[in-house]
PDB file of C-alpha atoms in Angstrom:
ATOM      1  CA  MET A   1       8.398  -7.444  12.495  1.00 91.00           C
ATOM      2  CA  THR A   2       7.573  -5.060   9.357  1.00 98.00           C
ATOM      3  CA  ARG A   3       6.964  -6.437   6.444  1.00 98.00           C
ATOM      4  CA  LEU A   4       8.114  -4.546   3.090  1.00 98.00           C
ATOM      5  CA  SER A   5       5.403  -4.581   0.042  1.00 98.00           C
ATOM      6  CA  VAL A   6       7.064  -2.285  -3.193  1.00 98.00           C
ATOM      7  CA  ASN A   7       5.041  -1.274  -5.425  1.00 98.00           C
ATOM      8  CA  ILE A   8       5.180  -1.858  -8.914  1.00 98.00           C
ATOM      9  CA  ASN A   9       2.909   0.792 -10.504  1.00 97.00           C
ATOM     10  CA  LYS A  10       5.942   3.176 -11.991  1.00 96.00           C
ATOM     11  CA  VAL A  11       7.977   0.371 -13.936  1.00 98.00           C
ATOM     12  CA  ALA A  12       3.994  -0.331 -15.801  1.00 97.00           C
ATOM     13  CA  THR A  13       4.169   3.704 -16.039  1.00 96.00           C
ATOM     14  CA  LEU A  14       7.517   3.625 -17.088  1.00 96.00           C
ATOM     15  CA  ARG A  15       7.035   0.447 -19.323  1.00 97.00           C
ATOM     16  CA  ASN A  16       3.461   2.494 -20.683  1.00 97.00           C
ATOM     17  CA  ALA A  17       5.343   5.871 -21.700  1.00 95.00           C
ATOM     18  CA  ARG A  18       7.216   4.216 -24.880  1.00 92.00           C
ATOM     19  CA  GLY A  19       4.899   1.047 -25.623  1.00 90.00           C
ATOM     20  CA  GLY A  20       6.170  -2.335 -25.699  1.00 94.00           C
ATOM     21  CA  ASN A  21       7.357  -4.183 -22.596  1.00 96.00           C
ATOM     22  CA  THR A  22       9.831  -2.712 -21.553  1.00 97.00           C
ATOM     23  CA  PRO A  23      10.878  -2.492 -18.348  1.00 97.00           C
ATOM     24  CA  ASP A  24       9.121  -6.273 -18.285  1.00 98.00           C
ATOM     25  CA  VAL A  25       6.753  -5.490 -15.239  1.00 98.00           C
ATOM     26  CA  THR A  26       6.333  -9.099 -14.342  1.00 98.00           C
ATOM     27  CA  GLN A  27      10.158  -9.517 -14.268  1.00 98.00           C
ATOM     28  CA  ALA A  28      10.303  -6.691 -12.309  1.00 98.00           C
ATOM     29  CA  ALA A  29       7.865  -8.119  -9.864  1.00 98.00           C
ATOM     30  CA  LEU A  30      10.010 -11.019  -9.555  1.00 98.00           C
ATOM     31  CA  ARG A  31      13.348  -9.404  -9.194  1.00 98.00           C
ATOM     32  CA  CYS A  32      12.139  -7.513  -6.436  1.00 98.00           C
ATOM     33  CA  GLU A  33      10.530 -10.151  -4.133  1.00 98.00           C
ATOM     34  CA  SER A  34      14.194 -12.454  -5.615  1.00 98.00           C
ATOM     35  CA  PHE A  35      16.391  -8.912  -4.054  1.00 98.00           C
ATOM     36  CA  GLY A  36      13.866 -10.146  -0.813  1.00 98.00           C
ATOM     37  CA  ALA A  37      10.922  -7.946  -0.991  1.00 98.00           C
ATOM     38  CA  GLU A  38       8.438  -9.428   1.107  1.00 98.00           C
ATOM     39  CA  GLY A  39       5.445  -8.602  -1.069  1.00 98.00           C
ATOM     40  CA  ILE A  40       4.131  -6.611  -4.244  1.00 98.00           C
ATOM     41  CA  THR A  41       1.731  -4.005  -4.474  1.00 98.00           C
ATOM     42  CA  VAL A  42       0.111  -2.946  -7.681  1.00 98.00           C
ATOM     43  CA  HIS A  43      -3.083  -0.800  -7.686  1.00 96.00           C
ATOM     44  CA  PRO A  44      -5.016  -0.912 -11.310  1.00 95.00           C
ATOM     45  CA  ARG A  45      -7.133   2.059 -12.288  1.00 91.00           C
ATOM     46  CA  PRO A  46      -9.481   2.192 -14.620  1.00 88.00           C
ATOM     47  CA  ASP A  47      -7.458   3.792 -17.555  1.00 89.00           C
ATOM     48  CA  GLU A  48      -4.731   0.834 -16.725  1.00 91.00           C
ATOM     49  CA  ARG A  49      -2.278   4.479 -17.191  1.00 90.00           C
ATOM     50  CA  HIS A  50      -0.244   2.461 -15.251  1.00 94.00           C
ATOM     51  CA  ILE A  51      -0.575  -1.291 -14.141  1.00 96.00           C
ATOM     52  CA  ARG A  52      -2.917  -2.987 -15.929  1.00 97.00           C
ATOM     53  CA  TYR A  53      -5.305  -5.628 -15.342  1.00 97.00           C
ATOM     54  CA  ALA A  54      -3.519  -8.075 -17.553  1.00 97.00           C
ATOM     55  CA  ASP A  55      -0.793  -7.175 -15.320  1.00 98.00           C
ATOM     56  CA  VAL A  56      -2.565  -8.865 -12.821  1.00 98.00           C
ATOM     57  CA  ARG A  57      -3.583 -11.709 -13.999  1.00 98.00           C
ATOM     58  CA  GLU A  58      -0.326 -12.779 -14.928  1.00 98.00           C
ATOM     59  CA  ILE A  59       1.906 -11.321 -12.037  1.00 98.00           C
ATOM     60  CA  ARG A  60      -0.702 -13.520  -9.378  1.00 97.00           C
ATOM     61  CA  PRO A  61       1.095 -16.902 -10.124  1.00 97.00           C
ATOM     62  CA  LEU A  62       4.124 -16.326 -10.034  1.00 98.00           C
ATOM     63  CA  LEU A  63       4.371 -14.949  -6.593  1.00 96.00           C
ATOM     64  CA  HIS A  64       6.015 -16.675  -3.820  1.00 95.00           C
ATOM     65  CA  THR A  65       5.759 -13.792  -1.487  1.00 96.00           C
ATOM     66  CA  GLU A  66       2.566 -11.251  -0.312  1.00 97.00           C
ATOM     67  CA  PHE A  67       0.720  -9.961  -3.741  1.00 98.00           C
ATOM     68  CA  ASN A  68      -1.254  -6.933  -2.639  1.00 98.00           C
ATOM     69  CA  ILE A  69      -4.098  -5.429  -4.603  1.00 98.00           C
ATOM     70  CA  GLU A  70      -4.910  -1.470  -3.898  1.00 97.00           C
ATOM     71  CA  GLY A  71      -8.056   0.164  -6.012  1.00 95.00           C
ATOM     72  CA  ASN A  72     -11.600   1.854  -5.621  1.00 95.00           C
ATOM     73  CA  PRO A  73     -13.828  -0.896  -5.127  1.00 95.00           C
ATOM     74  CA  THR A  74     -16.917   1.292  -6.281  1.00 92.00           C
ATOM     75  CA  VAL A  75     -15.570   0.676  -9.491  1.00 92.00           C
ATOM     76  CA  PRO A  76     -16.818  -3.483 -10.559  1.00 94.00           C
ATOM     77  CA  SER A  77     -14.181  -4.129 -12.520  1.00 95.00           C
ATOM     78  CA  PHE A  78     -11.761  -4.193  -9.848  1.00 96.00           C
ATOM     79  CA  VAL A  79     -13.611  -5.919  -7.665  1.00 97.00           C
ATOM     80  CA  ASP A  80     -13.674  -8.663 -10.109  1.00 97.00           C
ATOM     81  CA  LEU A  81     -10.658  -9.032 -11.048  1.00 98.00           C
ATOM     82  CA  VAL A  82      -9.829  -9.469  -7.050  1.00 98.00           C
ATOM     83  CA  LEU A  83     -12.876 -12.012  -6.751  1.00 98.00           C
ATOM     84  CA  GLU A  84     -10.857 -13.336 -10.332  1.00 98.00           C
ATOM     85  CA  VAL A  85      -7.417 -13.295  -9.007  1.00 98.00           C
ATOM     86  CA  VAL A  86      -7.723 -13.940  -5.042  1.00 98.00           C
ATOM     87  CA  PRO A  87      -4.419 -12.286  -3.828  1.00 98.00           C
ATOM     88  CA  ASP A  88      -3.526 -12.157   0.019  1.00 98.00           C
ATOM     89  CA  GLN A  89      -4.518  -8.863   0.601  1.00 98.00           C
ATOM     90  CA  VAL A  90      -6.662  -6.132  -1.021  1.00 98.00           C
ATOM     91  CA  THR A  91      -6.371  -2.471  -0.174  1.00 98.00           C
ATOM     92  CA  LEU A  92      -9.427  -0.430  -0.080  1.00 98.00           C
ATOM     93  CA  VAL A  93      -8.699   3.240  -1.430  1.00 96.00           C
ATOM     94  CA  PRO A  94     -10.568   5.498  -2.351  1.00 93.00           C
ATOM     95  CA  ASP A  95      -8.863   7.672  -5.587  1.00 80.00           C
ATOM     96  CA  GLY A  96     -10.731   9.666  -7.695  1.00 65.00           C
ATOM     97  CA  HIS A  97     -10.611   8.491 -11.646  1.00 65.00           C
ATOM     98  CA  ASN A  98      -8.635  11.213 -11.938  1.00 67.00           C
ATOM     99  CA  ALA A  99      -6.263  11.499  -9.082  1.00 63.00           C
ATOM    100  CA  ILE A 100      -2.874  11.668 -10.276  1.00 58.00           C
ATOM    101  CA  THR A 101      -2.248   9.388  -6.921  1.00 62.00           C
ATOM    102  CA  SER A 102      -4.112   8.763  -3.990  1.00 63.00           C
ATOM    103  CA  ASN A 103      -4.482  11.500  -1.959  1.00 67.00           C
ATOM    104  CA  ALA A 104      -7.440  11.083   1.129  1.00 79.00           C
ATOM    105  CA  GLY A 105      -8.234   7.629   3.229  1.00 91.00           C
ATOM    106  CA  TRP A 106     -12.118   6.109   3.430  1.00 93.00           C
ATOM    107  CA  ASN A 107     -14.575   8.010   5.878  1.00 96.00           C
ATOM    108  CA  THR A 108     -15.111   5.057   7.553  1.00 97.00           C
ATOM    109  CA  LEU A 109     -18.503   6.290   9.879  1.00 97.00           C
ATOM    110  CA  LYS A 110     -19.880   7.580   5.826  1.00 97.00           C
ATOM    111  CA  ASN A 111     -19.284   4.881   4.559  1.00 97.00           C
ATOM    112  CA  ARG A 112     -20.039   1.757   6.222  1.00 97.00           C
ATOM    113  CA  ASP A 113     -22.529   0.149   4.624  1.00 98.00           C
ATOM    114  CA  LEU A 114     -20.709   0.358   1.230  1.00 97.00           C
ATOM    115  CA  LEU A 115     -17.762  -1.348   3.299  1.00 98.00           C
ATOM    116  CA  THR A 116     -19.089  -3.218   5.289  1.00 98.00           C
ATOM    117  CA  ASP A 117     -20.139  -5.566   2.822  1.00 98.00           C
ATOM    118  CA  LEU A 118     -17.339  -5.131   0.934  1.00 98.00           C
ATOM    119  CA  CYS A 119     -15.284  -6.725   3.601  1.00 98.00           C
ATOM    120  CA  ARG A 120     -17.448  -9.210   4.093  1.00 98.00           C
ATOM    121  CA  THR A 121     -17.162  -9.963   0.244  1.00 98.00           C
ATOM    122  CA  PHE A 122     -13.728 -10.041   0.226  1.00 98.00           C
ATOM    123  CA  LYS A 123     -13.297 -12.036   2.975  1.00 97.00           C
ATOM    124  CA  GLY A 124     -15.471 -14.252   1.861  1.00 97.00           C
ATOM    125  CA  ARG A 125     -12.939 -15.230  -0.364  1.00 97.00           C
ATOM    126  CA  GLY A 126     -10.190 -15.319   1.740  1.00 98.00           C
ATOM    127  CA  ILE A 127      -9.023 -12.082   1.131  1.00 98.00           C
ATOM    128  CA  ARG A 128      -7.164 -10.130   4.139  1.00 98.00           C
ATOM    129  CA  THR A 129      -9.100  -6.821   3.976  1.00 98.00           C
ATOM    130  CA  SER A 130      -7.144  -3.904   4.451  1.00 98.00           C
ATOM    131  CA  ILE A 131      -9.175   0.289   4.515  1.00 98.00           C
ATOM    132  CA  PHE A 132      -6.920   2.860   3.505  1.00 98.00           C
ATOM    133  CA  ILE A 133      -7.640   5.787   6.236  1.00 98.00           C
ATOM    134  CA  ASP A 134      -6.370   9.375   7.001  1.00 97.00           C
ATOM    135  CA  PRO A 135      -4.543   9.232  10.805  1.00 98.00           C
ATOM    136  CA  ASP A 136      -7.711  10.111  13.010  1.00 98.00           C
ATOM    137  CA  PRO A 137      -8.604   7.291  15.312  1.00 98.00           C
ATOM    138  CA  LYS A 138     -11.752   7.221  14.593  1.00 98.00           C
ATOM    139  CA  MET A 139     -12.122   6.125  11.573  1.00 98.00           C
ATOM    140  CA  ALA A 140      -9.661   3.478  12.803  1.00 98.00           C
ATOM    141  CA  GLU A 141     -12.498   2.494  15.207  1.00 98.00           C
ATOM    142  CA  GLY A 142     -14.866   3.114  11.740  1.00 98.00           C
ATOM    143  CA  ALA A 143     -12.825   0.487  10.578  1.00 98.00           C
ATOM    144  CA  ALA A 144     -13.300  -1.852  12.884  1.00 98.00           C
ATOM    145  CA  ALA A 145     -17.228  -1.782  13.225  1.00 98.00           C
ATOM    146  CA  CYS A 146     -16.711  -2.661   8.835  1.00 98.00           C
ATOM    147  CA  GLY A 147     -14.554  -5.947   9.526  1.00 98.00           C
ATOM    148  CA  ALA A 148     -11.614  -4.662   8.530  1.00 98.00           C
ATOM    149  CA  ASP A 149      -8.422  -6.938   9.222  1.00 98.00           C
ATOM    150  CA  ARG A 150      -6.570  -4.280   8.315  1.00 98.00           C
ATOM    151  CA  VAL A 151      -6.297  -0.436   7.802  1.00 98.00           C
ATOM    152  CA  GLU A 152      -3.129   1.979   6.387  1.00 98.00           C
ATOM    153  CA  LEU A 153      -2.677   4.857   7.543  1.00 98.00           C
ATOM    154  CA  TYR A 154      -2.047   7.200   5.067  1.00 97.00           C
ATOM    155  CA  THR A 155       1.405   8.690   4.977  1.00 97.00           C
ATOM    156  CA  ALA A 156       1.656  11.425   2.414  1.00 96.00           C
ATOM    157  CA  ASP A 157       1.088  13.973   5.472  1.00 97.00           C
ATOM    158  CA  TYR A 158       3.275  12.279   7.968  1.00 98.00           C
ATOM    159  CA  ALA A 159       6.244  12.071   4.375  1.00 97.00           C
ATOM    160  CA  GLU A 160       5.345  16.219   4.005  1.00 97.00           C
ATOM    161  CA  GLN A 161       6.024  17.625   7.691  1.00 98.00           C
ATOM    162  CA  TYR A 162       8.577  15.177   8.556  1.00 98.00           C
ATOM    163  CA  PRO A 163      11.014  17.407   7.563  1.00 98.00           C
ATOM    164  CA  PHE A 164       9.746  20.469  10.271  1.00 98.00           C
ATOM    165  CA  GLY A 165      10.282  17.875  13.302  1.00 98.00           C
ATOM    166  CA  PRO A 166       9.702  14.482  13.267  1.00 98.00           C
ATOM    167  CA  GLU A 167       7.888  14.001  16.278  1.00 98.00           C
ATOM    168  CA  LYS A 168       4.728  16.412  15.858  1.00 98.00           C
ATOM    169  CA  ALA A 169       4.834  14.774  12.011  1.00 98.00           C
ATOM    170  CA  ILE A 170       4.138  11.186  13.506  1.00 98.00           C
ATOM    171  CA  SER A 171       2.063  12.308  16.646  1.00 98.00           C
ATOM    172  CA  ARG A 172      -1.524  11.652  14.877  1.00 98.00           C
ATOM    173  CA  TYR A 173      -0.761   8.498  13.178  1.00 98.00           C
ATOM    174  CA  LEU A 174       0.266   6.667  16.405  1.00 98.00           C
ATOM    175  CA  GLU A 175      -2.377   8.085  18.313  1.00 98.00           C
ATOM    176  CA  THR A 176      -4.317   6.389  15.548  1.00 98.00           C
ATOM    177  CA  ALA A 177      -1.660   3.162  15.321  1.00 98.00           C
ATOM    178  CA  LEU A 178      -2.929   2.346  18.570  1.00 98.00           C
ATOM    179  CA  ARG A 179      -6.290   2.689  18.624  1.00 98.00           C
ATOM    180  CA  ALA A 180      -6.463   0.220  15.138  1.00 98.00           C
ATOM    181  CA  ARG A 181      -4.287  -1.719  17.723  1.00 98.00           C
ATOM    182  CA  GLU A 182      -6.796  -1.548  20.671  1.00 98.00           C
ATOM    183  CA  CYS A 183      -9.932  -2.495  18.172  1.00 98.00           C
ATOM    184  CA  GLY A 184      -8.455  -5.968  17.280  1.00 98.00           C
ATOM    185  CA  LEU A 185      -6.799  -3.947  13.681  1.00 98.00           C
ATOM    186  CA  GLY A 186      -3.538  -5.153  12.181  1.00 98.00           C
ATOM    187  CA  LEU A 187      -1.362  -2.255  11.240  1.00 98.00           C
ATOM    188  CA  ASN A 188      -0.098  -0.933   7.290  1.00 98.00           C
ATOM    189  CA  ALA A 189       1.349   2.278   6.191  1.00 98.00           C
ATOM    190  CA  GLY A 190       2.431   4.068   2.895  1.00 94.00           C
ATOM    191  CA  HIS A 191       2.340   6.985   0.348  1.00 94.00           C
ATOM    192  CA  ASP A 192       5.130   9.415   0.486  1.00 95.00           C
ATOM    193  CA  LEU A 193       7.838   6.488   2.708  1.00 98.00           C
ATOM    194  CA  SER A 194      11.214   6.821   2.294  1.00 98.00           C
ATOM    195  CA  LEU A 195      14.592   6.050   3.096  1.00 98.00           C
ATOM    196  CA  GLU A 196      15.102   9.728   4.938  1.00 98.00           C
ATOM    197  CA  ASN A 197      11.313   8.749   6.961  1.00 98.00           C
ATOM    198  CA  LEU A 198      10.772   5.152   6.698  1.00 98.00           C
ATOM    199  CA  ALA A 199      13.242   3.861  10.319  1.00 98.00           C
ATOM    200  CA  TYR A 200      11.954   7.091  12.706  1.00 98.00           C
ATOM    201  CA  PHE A 201       8.261   5.963  11.223  1.00 98.00           C
ATOM    202  CA  ILE A 202       8.906   2.306  12.798  1.00 98.00           C
ATOM    203  CA  ARG A 203      10.579   3.075  15.213  1.00 97.00           C
ATOM    204  CA  THR A 204       8.147   4.914  16.587  1.00 98.00           C
ATOM    205  CA  ILE A 205       5.163   1.759  15.402  1.00 98.00           C
ATOM    206  CA  PRO A 206       7.044  -0.856  15.312  1.00 98.00           C
ATOM    207  CA  PHE A 207       3.732  -3.259  15.900  1.00 98.00           C
ATOM    208  CA  THR A 208       3.218  -1.889  11.443  1.00 98.00           C
ATOM    209  CA  ASP A 209       2.723  -4.962   9.922  1.00 98.00           C
ATOM    210  CA  GLU A 210       3.719  -4.079   6.588  1.00 98.00           C
ATOM    211  CA  VAL A 211       4.726  -0.925   4.493  1.00 98.00           C
ATOM    212  CA  SER A 212       4.044  -0.366   0.754  1.00 98.00           C
ATOM    213  CA  ILE A 213       6.842   1.592  -1.107  1.00 98.00           C
ATOM    214  CA  GLY A 214       6.372   2.642  -4.766  1.00 97.00           C
ATOM    215  CA  HIS A 215       7.138   5.602  -6.049  1.00 96.00           C
ATOM    216  CA  ALA A 216      11.132   6.756  -3.948  1.00 97.00           C
ATOM    217  CA  LEU A 217      11.899   3.084  -4.112  1.00 98.00           C
ATOM    218  CA  ILE A 218      11.293   3.594  -8.269  1.00 98.00           C
ATOM    219  CA  SER A 219      13.182   6.553  -8.320  1.00 97.00           C
ATOM    220  CA  ASP A 220      15.738   5.244  -5.276  1.00 98.00           C
ATOM    221  CA  ALA A 221      16.395   2.274  -7.877  1.00 98.00           C
ATOM    222  CA  LEU A 222      17.251   4.862 -10.506  1.00 96.00           C
ATOM    223  CA  TYR A 223      20.512   5.916  -8.860  1.00 97.00           C
ATOM    224  CA  LEU A 224      21.266   3.165  -6.457  1.00 97.00           C
ATOM    225  CA  GLY A 225      19.776  -0.428  -8.472  1.00 98.00           C
ATOM    226  CA  LEU A 226      16.883  -1.951  -7.270  1.00 98.00           C
ATOM    227  CA  GLU A 227      18.922  -5.149  -5.702  1.00 98.00           C
ATOM    228  CA  LYS A 228      20.430  -2.251  -3.151  1.00 98.00           C
ATOM    229  CA  THR A 229      17.718  -0.099  -3.420  1.00 98.00           C
ATOM    230  CA  ILE A 230      16.075  -3.311  -1.925  1.00 98.00           C
ATOM    231  CA  ALA A 231      18.434  -3.841   0.259  1.00 98.00           C
ATOM    232  CA  ALA A 232      18.502  -0.070   1.723  1.00 98.00           C
ATOM    233  CA  TYR A 233      14.985  -0.267   2.402  1.00 98.00           C
ATOM    234  CA  LEU A 234      14.313  -2.886   4.430  1.00 98.00           C
ATOM    235  CA  SER A 235      17.952  -1.705   6.548  1.00 98.00           C
ATOM    236  CA  GLU A 236      15.419   1.291   7.555  1.00 98.00           C
ATOM    237  CA  ILE A 237      12.956  -1.152   8.721  1.00 97.00           C
ATOM    238  CA  ARG A 238      15.357  -3.333  10.648  1.00 95.00           C
ATOM    239  CA  LYS A 239      17.159  -0.197  12.799  1.00 88.00           C
ATOM    240  CA  LYS A 240      16.451  -0.440  16.331  1.00 66.00           C
TER     241      LYS A 240
END
């Protein structure tokens, strides 16, 4: 069954816009957990413009659900943080330092040596390792060759194209997901998934292990409230 991991970066963005500790990021993570979220995701960046390294350290021992840390592993401080707090999962994302948000997956063929070393390092500490990829079966094959446990499909293009034809929007994702499965990889998905497009994605690729959702979910919570929003997303995931 697909698990819902809530990305709480946007909660931190709101806090940082004003200073102080309102809203409280740690309490937000715990509330998400109590409202049914099956995981918490954070994506700390070197400039700490949303989630801070201190947040990661504070949240980790308090959670009872899975903890997923996303980030660019070419930043030494990110690698050090992951090895220090030992999350359940690390998701390797090649986001540029100045990127507003993640905007591409890894080329797992060109970066095979780097990613192989990282997978070995993190898995040596018992951390499940996922590689963020574009919908390309060759990238899934490359991730498997690097020793990854899972891949996360970068779903921005799916979300953008979904209103114009769901079948066409998801076709490349389904092809990549099936290849990942053939390679023995688990499957995650994330970026711009929402109440509008989530159920179709899960229905078409039912062996998705986890979806990581932040921006749309936190935005919906402004209208519906956090508890009702998490329930709504879980309902979309469970639709048949």
